[in-house]
């Protein structure tokens, strides 16, 4: 699976509060079966042993399903596993990460609602730029809001893939894709489900939004 095909479609983000250890792997595997292209492992806890164990297991699942694992804000873990990395604005140097992980690694950057942050990230070697939040978000309720105009401007200005994130649902995703989003990043709309089967169904529904007519 080449990088181009991975950087369009459904981008799933795990949440340590939403996905307890017992649900993480079955729910993620269900999402991957449903068509997730990128999976971001996001765990802000200090339990390094658990993070290492879970990230290794997720890397194996992604490899099995032809998806790519992205580690949130942990360059050392990403380098150890040979996977991708996502950095927020306070998470360290993207340029250093690019040098460490090499030219083929998928490295993304949080750009909030600012085109200037995206320009800087691209200059430093970002594979994709992520804008948001577009709607009320459980994960980052205080994040600056982004809108359709920002997506349109970013699409006209950048060749790199664009990620839209923040409270996105199946109802709101089509509009963002139409305005230029290459990837739709979701947490609760995918994983806040009663069963793994429901997660797979939700992932399939999101993935169908990217099907070429």
PDB file of C-alpha atoms in Angstrom:
ATOM      1  CA  UNK A   1       0.000   0.000   0.000  1.00  0.00           C
ATOM      2  CA  UNK A   2       1.633   3.283  -1.063  1.00  0.00           C
ATOM      3  CA  UNK A   3       1.485   6.539   0.853  1.00  0.00           C
ATOM      4  CA  UNK A   4      -0.823   8.224  -1.653  1.00  0.00           C
ATOM      5  CA  UNK A   5      -3.567   5.661  -1.159  1.00  0.00           C
ATOM      6  CA  UNK A   6      -3.170   5.823   2.619  1.00  0.00           C
ATOM      7  CA  UNK A   7      -3.587   9.595   2.715  1.00  0.00           C
ATOM      8  CA  UNK A   8      -7.186   9.653   1.564  1.00  0.00           C
ATOM      9  CA  UNK A   9     -10.067   8.223   3.524  1.00  0.00           C
ATOM     10  CA  UNK A  10     -10.934   7.563   7.147  1.00  0.00           C
ATOM     11  CA  UNK A  11      -8.412   8.519   9.821  1.00  0.00           C
ATOM     12  CA  UNK A  12      -9.206   6.912  13.181  1.00  0.00           C
ATOM     13  CA  UNK A  13      -7.794   8.229  16.441  1.00  0.00           C
ATOM     14  CA  UNK A  14      -7.792   6.147  19.596  1.00  0.00           C
ATOM     15  CA  UNK A  15      -8.629   7.720  22.929  1.00  0.00           C
ATOM     16  CA  UNK A  16      -7.359   6.180  26.167  1.00  0.00           C
ATOM     17  CA  UNK A  17     -10.433   7.268  28.105  1.00  0.00           C
ATOM     18  CA  UNK A  18     -12.855   6.026  25.469  1.00  0.00           C
ATOM     19  CA  UNK A  19     -11.063   2.775  24.707  1.00  0.00           C
ATOM     20  CA  UNK A  20     -10.096   0.878  27.825  1.00  0.00           C
ATOM     21  CA  UNK A  21      -7.436  -1.747  27.332  1.00  0.00           C
ATOM     22  CA  UNK A  22      -9.973  -4.530  26.938  1.00  0.00           C
ATOM     23  CA  UNK A  23     -11.730  -2.802  24.025  1.00  0.00           C
ATOM     24  CA  UNK A  24      -8.796  -1.182  22.262  1.00  0.00           C
ATOM     25  CA  UNK A  25      -7.640  -4.032  20.039  1.00  0.00           C
ATOM     26  CA  UNK A  26     -11.024  -5.500  19.035  1.00  0.00           C
ATOM     27  CA  UNK A  27     -12.487  -2.067  18.330  1.00  0.00           C
ATOM     28  CA  UNK A  28      -9.446  -0.986  16.327  1.00  0.00           C
ATOM     29  CA  UNK A  29      -9.416  -4.210  14.328  1.00  0.00           C
ATOM     30  CA  UNK A  30     -13.103  -3.690  13.554  1.00  0.00           C
ATOM     31  CA  UNK A  31     -12.360  -0.153  12.364  1.00  0.00           C
ATOM     32  CA  UNK A  32      -9.543  -1.438  10.168  1.00  0.00           C
ATOM     33  CA  UNK A  33     -11.840  -4.047   8.656  1.00  0.00           C
ATOM     34  CA  UNK A  34     -14.230  -1.197   7.938  1.00  0.00           C
ATOM     35  CA  UNK A  35     -11.647   0.647   5.863  1.00  0.00           C
ATOM     36  CA  UNK A  36      -9.566   2.897   8.142  1.00  0.00           C
ATOM     37  CA  UNK A  37      -6.461   4.079   6.263  1.00  0.00           C
ATOM     38  CA  UNK A  38      -4.577   5.834   9.079  1.00  0.00           C
ATOM     39  CA  UNK A  39      -4.767   4.949  12.757  1.00  0.00           C
ATOM     40  CA  UNK A  40      -3.399   7.356  15.328  1.00  0.00           C
ATOM     41  CA  UNK A  41      -2.472   5.948  18.712  1.00  0.00           C
ATOM     42  CA  UNK A  42      -3.147   8.755  21.176  1.00  0.00           C
ATOM     43  CA  UNK A  43      -2.414   8.091  24.831  1.00  0.00           C
ATOM     44  CA  UNK A  44      -1.254  10.950  27.038  1.00  0.00           C
ATOM     45  CA  UNK A  45      -0.751   8.761  30.112  1.00  0.00           C
ATOM     46  CA  UNK A  46       2.630   8.085  31.645  1.00  0.00           C
ATOM     47  CA  UNK A  47       2.339   4.289  31.514  1.00  0.00           C
ATOM     48  CA  UNK A  48       5.264   3.638  29.177  1.00  0.00           C
ATOM     49  CA  UNK A  49       5.078  -0.143  29.382  1.00  0.00           C
ATOM     50  CA  UNK A  50       1.431  -0.164  28.391  1.00  0.00           C
ATOM     51  CA  UNK A  51       2.000   2.358  25.613  1.00  0.00           C
ATOM     52  CA  UNK A  52       4.794   0.226  24.188  1.00  0.00           C
ATOM     53  CA  UNK A  53       2.695  -2.942  24.361  1.00  0.00           C
ATOM     54  CA  UNK A  54      -0.404  -1.386  22.840  1.00  0.00           C
ATOM     55  CA  UNK A  55       1.472   0.456  20.093  1.00  0.00           C
ATOM     56  CA  UNK A  56       3.262  -2.749  19.056  1.00  0.00           C
ATOM     57  CA  UNK A  57      -0.034  -4.611  18.867  1.00  0.00           C
ATOM     58  CA  UNK A  58      -1.636  -1.793  16.868  1.00  0.00           C
ATOM     59  CA  UNK A  59       1.306  -1.717  14.450  1.00  0.00           C
ATOM     60  CA  UNK A  60       0.799  -5.417  13.789  1.00  0.00           C
ATOM     61  CA  UNK A  61      -2.929  -4.925  13.209  1.00  0.00           C
ATOM     62  CA  UNK A  62      -2.319  -2.041  10.801  1.00  0.00           C
ATOM     63  CA  UNK A  63       0.232  -4.059   8.851  1.00  0.00           C
ATOM     64  CA  UNK A  64      -2.229  -6.944   8.584  1.00  0.00           C
ATOM     65  CA  UNK A  65      -4.968  -4.691   7.212  1.00  0.00           C
ATOM     66  CA  UNK A  66      -2.864  -2.508   4.912  1.00  0.00           C
ATOM     67  CA  UNK A  67      -3.198   0.645   7.011  1.00  0.00           C
ATOM     68  CA  UNK A  68      -0.577   2.883   8.623  1.00  0.00           C
ATOM     69  CA  UNK A  69      -0.032   3.504  12.319  1.00  0.00           C
ATOM     70  CA  UNK A  70       0.662   7.056  13.478  1.00  0.00           C
ATOM     71  CA  UNK A  71       1.953   7.705  16.999  1.00  0.00           C
ATOM     72  CA  UNK A  72       0.782  10.883  18.706  1.00  0.00           C
ATOM     73  CA  UNK A  73       3.548  12.992  20.224  1.00  0.00           C
ATOM     74  CA  UNK A  74       6.176  10.298  20.852  1.00  0.00           C
ATOM     75  CA  UNK A  75       9.072  10.408  18.429  1.00  0.00           C
ATOM     76  CA  UNK A  76      11.017   7.727  20.276  1.00  0.00           C
ATOM     77  CA  UNK A  77       8.155   5.243  20.136  1.00  0.00           C
ATOM     78  CA  UNK A  78       7.512   5.988  16.456  1.00  0.00           C
ATOM     79  CA  UNK A  79      11.202   5.500  15.666  1.00  0.00           C
ATOM     80  CA  UNK A  80      11.339   2.271  17.674  1.00  0.00           C
ATOM     81  CA  UNK A  81       8.386   0.783  15.786  1.00  0.00           C
ATOM     82  CA  UNK A  82       9.248   2.284  12.410  1.00  0.00           C
ATOM     83  CA  UNK A  83       5.852   3.937  12.052  1.00  0.00           C
ATOM     84  CA  UNK A  84       4.461   7.437  11.498  1.00  0.00           C
ATOM     85  CA  UNK A  85       4.132  10.379  13.872  1.00  0.00           C
ATOM     86  CA  UNK A  86       1.690  13.200  14.559  1.00  0.00           C
ATOM     87  CA  UNK A  87       2.861  16.365  16.287  1.00  0.00           C
ATOM     88  CA  UNK A  88       0.871  19.150  17.872  1.00  0.00           C
ATOM     89  CA  UNK A  89       2.195  22.688  18.038  1.00  0.00           C
ATOM     90  CA  UNK A  90       3.819  22.046  21.422  1.00  0.00           C
ATOM     91  CA  UNK A  91       5.064  18.527  20.683  1.00  0.00           C
ATOM     92  CA  UNK A  92       8.577  19.157  19.392  1.00  0.00           C
ATOM     93  CA  UNK A  93      10.282  19.843  16.090  1.00  0.00           C
ATOM     94  CA  UNK A  94       8.767  18.402  12.953  1.00  0.00           C
ATOM     95  CA  UNK A  95      12.035  18.961  11.095  1.00  0.00           C
ATOM     96  CA  UNK A  96      13.916  16.878  13.665  1.00  0.00           C
ATOM     97  CA  UNK A  97      11.264  14.186  13.465  1.00  0.00           C
ATOM     98  CA  UNK A  98      11.563  14.084   9.679  1.00  0.00           C
ATOM     99  CA  UNK A  99      15.323  13.728   9.907  1.00  0.00           C
ATOM    100  CA  UNK A 100      14.992  10.963  12.484  1.00  0.00           C
ATOM    101  CA  UNK A 101      12.209   8.963  10.800  1.00  0.00           C
ATOM    102  CA  UNK A 102      13.366   9.386   7.220  1.00  0.00           C
ATOM    103  CA  UNK A 103      11.738  10.554   3.991  1.00  0.00           C
ATOM    104  CA  UNK A 104       9.179   7.741   3.717  1.00  0.00           C
ATOM    105  CA  UNK A 105       7.583   8.154   7.153  1.00  0.00           C
ATOM    106  CA  UNK A 106       4.110   9.672   7.373  1.00  0.00           C
ATOM    107  CA  UNK A 107       4.387  12.697   9.654  1.00  0.00           C
ATOM    108  CA  UNK A 108       1.440  14.974  10.324  1.00  0.00           C
ATOM    109  CA  UNK A 109       1.000  18.286  12.079  1.00  0.00           C
ATOM    110  CA  UNK A 110      -1.822  19.957  13.973  1.00  0.00           C
ATOM    111  CA  UNK A 111      -2.420  23.354  12.382  1.00  0.00           C
ATOM    112  CA  UNK A 112      -5.576  24.421  14.259  1.00  0.00           C
ATOM    113  CA  UNK A 113      -7.304  26.990  12.053  1.00  0.00           C
ATOM    114  CA  UNK A 114      -4.189  28.728  10.741  1.00  0.00           C
ATOM    115  CA  UNK A 115      -2.808  28.473   7.227  1.00  0.00           C
ATOM    116  CA  UNK A 116       0.514  29.914   8.410  1.00  0.00           C
ATOM    117  CA  UNK A 117       1.011  26.940  10.721  1.00  0.00           C
ATOM    118  CA  UNK A 118       0.366  24.619   7.797  1.00  0.00           C
ATOM    119  CA  UNK A 119       2.882  26.458   5.629  1.00  0.00           C
ATOM    120  CA  UNK A 120       5.524  26.107   8.322  1.00  0.00           C
ATOM    121  CA  UNK A 121       4.749  22.417   8.825  1.00  0.00           C
ATOM    122  CA  UNK A 122       5.027  21.709   5.111  1.00  0.00           C
ATOM    123  CA  UNK A 123       8.343  23.533   4.956  1.00  0.00           C
ATOM    124  CA  UNK A 124       9.551  21.288   7.776  1.00  0.00           C
ATOM    125  CA  UNK A 125       8.516  18.143   5.945  1.00  0.00           C
ATOM    126  CA  UNK A 126       4.930  17.345   6.961  1.00  0.00           C
ATOM    127  CA  UNK A 127       3.199  14.598   4.984  1.00  0.00           C
ATOM    128  CA  UNK A 128      -0.214  16.045   5.832  1.00  0.00           C
ATOM    129  CA  UNK A 129      -1.660  19.051   7.657  1.00  0.00           C
ATOM    130  CA  UNK A 130      -4.596  18.761  10.044  1.00  0.00           C
ATOM    131  CA  UNK A 131      -7.124  21.547  10.587  1.00  0.00           C
ATOM    132  CA  UNK A 132      -9.816  21.723  13.240  1.00  0.00           C
ATOM    133  CA  UNK A 133     -11.918  21.698  15.213  1.00  0.00           C
ATOM    134  CA  UNK A 134     -14.766  22.023  12.727  1.00  0.00           C
ATOM    135  CA  UNK A 135     -17.535  21.184  15.192  1.00  0.00           C
ATOM    136  CA  UNK A 136     -17.893  20.820  18.945  1.00  0.00           C
ATOM    137  CA  UNK A 137     -15.359  18.248  20.052  1.00  0.00           C
ATOM    138  CA  UNK A 138     -15.353  16.018  23.107  1.00  0.00           C
ATOM    139  CA  UNK A 139     -11.588  15.611  22.938  1.00  0.00           C
ATOM    140  CA  UNK A 140     -10.592  19.261  22.458  1.00  0.00           C
ATOM    141  CA  UNK A 141     -13.591  21.432  23.353  1.00  0.00           C
ATOM    142  CA  UNK A 142     -11.540  24.627  23.612  1.00  0.00           C
ATOM    143  CA  UNK A 143      -9.667  24.336  20.328  1.00  0.00           C
ATOM    144  CA  UNK A 144      -9.992  27.224  17.827  1.00  0.00           C
ATOM    145  CA  UNK A 145     -12.753  26.707  15.301  1.00  0.00           C
ATOM    146  CA  UNK A 146     -12.112  26.060  11.624  1.00  0.00           C
ATOM    147  CA  UNK A 147     -14.605  26.510   8.790  1.00  0.00           C
ATOM    148  CA  UNK A 148     -15.319  25.680   5.171  1.00  0.00           C
ATOM    149  CA  UNK A 149     -13.518  28.773   3.908  1.00  0.00           C
ATOM    150  CA  UNK A 150     -10.312  27.640   5.594  1.00  0.00           C
ATOM    151  CA  UNK A 151     -10.554  24.267   3.879  1.00  0.00           C
ATOM    152  CA  UNK A 152     -11.100  25.893   0.509  1.00  0.00           C
ATOM    153  CA  UNK A 153      -8.111  28.186   0.986  1.00  0.00           C
ATOM    154  CA  UNK A 154      -5.905  25.318   2.136  1.00  0.00           C
ATOM    155  CA  UNK A 155      -6.959  23.165  -0.820  1.00  0.00           C
ATOM    156  CA  UNK A 156      -6.082  25.964  -3.244  1.00  0.00           C
ATOM    157  CA  UNK A 157      -2.730  26.619  -1.598  1.00  0.00           C
ATOM    158  CA  UNK A 158      -1.311  23.205  -0.638  1.00  0.00           C
ATOM    159  CA  UNK A 159      -0.648  20.004  -2.530  1.00  0.00           C
ATOM    160  CA  UNK A 160      -0.183  18.005   0.665  1.00  0.00           C
ATOM    161  CA  UNK A 161      -3.169  16.021   1.960  1.00  0.00           C
ATOM    162  CA  UNK A 162      -5.518  17.870   4.308  1.00  0.00           C
ATOM    163  CA  UNK A 163      -7.071  16.335   7.407  1.00  0.00           C
ATOM    164  CA  UNK A 164     -10.271  17.687   8.938  1.00  0.00           C
ATOM    165  CA  UNK A 165     -10.847  16.926  12.619  1.00  0.00           C
ATOM    166  CA  UNK A 166     -13.130  17.904  15.446  1.00  0.00           C
ATOM    167  CA  UNK A 167     -16.618  16.630  16.181  1.00  0.00           C
ATOM    168  CA  UNK A 168     -17.154  15.287  12.658  1.00  0.00           C
ATOM    169  CA  UNK A 169     -20.037  12.875  12.065  1.00  0.00           C
ATOM    170  CA  UNK A 170     -21.360  10.914   9.123  1.00  0.00           C
ATOM    171  CA  UNK A 171     -23.776  13.768   8.469  1.00  0.00           C
ATOM    172  CA  UNK A 172     -21.146  16.506   8.414  1.00  0.00           C
ATOM    173  CA  UNK A 173     -18.240  14.661   6.771  1.00  0.00           C
ATOM    174  CA  UNK A 174     -19.505  14.871   3.153  1.00  0.00           C
ATOM    175  CA  UNK A 175     -19.459  18.661   3.198  1.00  0.00           C
ATOM    176  CA  UNK A 176     -15.866  18.745   4.425  1.00  0.00           C
ATOM    177  CA  UNK A 177     -14.771  16.235   1.805  1.00  0.00           C
ATOM    178  CA  UNK A 178     -16.452  18.353  -0.871  1.00  0.00           C
ATOM    179  CA  UNK A 179     -14.566  21.423   0.372  1.00  0.00           C
ATOM    180  CA  UNK A 180     -11.192  19.677   0.051  1.00  0.00           C
ATOM    181  CA  UNK A 181     -10.533  17.382   3.006  1.00  0.00           C
ATOM    182  CA  UNK A 182      -8.573  14.297   1.953  1.00  0.00           C
ATOM    183  CA  UNK A 183      -8.918  12.588   5.317  1.00  0.00           C
ATOM    184  CA  UNK A 184     -11.653  12.767   7.932  1.00  0.00           C
ATOM    185  CA  UNK A 185     -10.323  12.184  11.449  1.00  0.00           C
ATOM    186  CA  UNK A 186     -12.788  10.790  13.965  1.00  0.00           C
ATOM    187  CA  UNK A 187     -12.764   9.479  17.513  1.00  0.00           C
ATOM    188  CA  UNK A 188     -16.194   9.386  19.148  1.00  0.00           C
ATOM    189  CA  UNK A 189     -18.163   9.115  15.899  1.00  0.00           C
ATOM    190  CA  UNK A 190     -16.340   5.850  15.301  1.00  0.00           C
ATOM    191  CA  UNK A 191     -15.426   4.338  18.655  1.00  0.00           C
ATOM    192  CA  UNK A 192     -18.251   5.444  20.965  1.00  0.00           C
ATOM    193  CA  UNK A 193     -20.121   2.287  20.033  1.00  0.00           C
ATOM    194  CA  UNK A 194     -21.695  -0.593  21.927  1.00  0.00           C
ATOM    195  CA  UNK A 195     -19.843  -3.292  20.034  1.00  0.00           C
ATOM    196  CA  UNK A 196     -16.991  -3.986  17.646  1.00  0.00           C
ATOM    197  CA  UNK A 197     -19.546  -4.874  14.989  1.00  0.00           C
ATOM    198  CA  UNK A 198     -21.011  -1.380  15.258  1.00  0.00           C
ATOM    199  CA  UNK A 199     -17.541   0.144  14.951  1.00  0.00           C
ATOM    200  CA  UNK A 200     -16.989  -1.784  11.723  1.00  0.00           C
ATOM    201  CA  UNK A 201     -20.321  -0.615  10.335  1.00  0.00           C
ATOM    202  CA  UNK A 202     -19.509   3.002  11.165  1.00  0.00           C
ATOM    203  CA  UNK A 203     -16.077   2.708   9.562  1.00  0.00           C
ATOM    204  CA  UNK A 204     -17.611   1.255   6.419  1.00  0.00           C
ATOM    205  CA  UNK A 205     -20.096   4.113   6.250  1.00  0.00           C
ATOM    206  CA  UNK A 206     -17.358   6.739   6.575  1.00  0.00           C
ATOM    207  CA  UNK A 207     -15.172   4.934   4.039  1.00  0.00           C
ATOM    208  CA  UNK A 208     -17.981   4.870   1.483  1.00  0.00           C
ATOM    209  CA  UNK A 209     -17.976   8.668   1.511  1.00  0.00           C
ATOM    210  CA  UNK A 210     -14.612   8.555  -0.278  1.00  0.00           C
ATOM    211  CA  UNK A 211     -15.663   6.101  -2.969  1.00  0.00           C
ATOM    212  CA  UNK A 212     -15.160   7.453  -6.446  1.00  0.00           C
ATOM    213  CA  UNK A 213     -18.496   7.668  -8.304  1.00  0.00           C
TER     214      UNK A 213
END
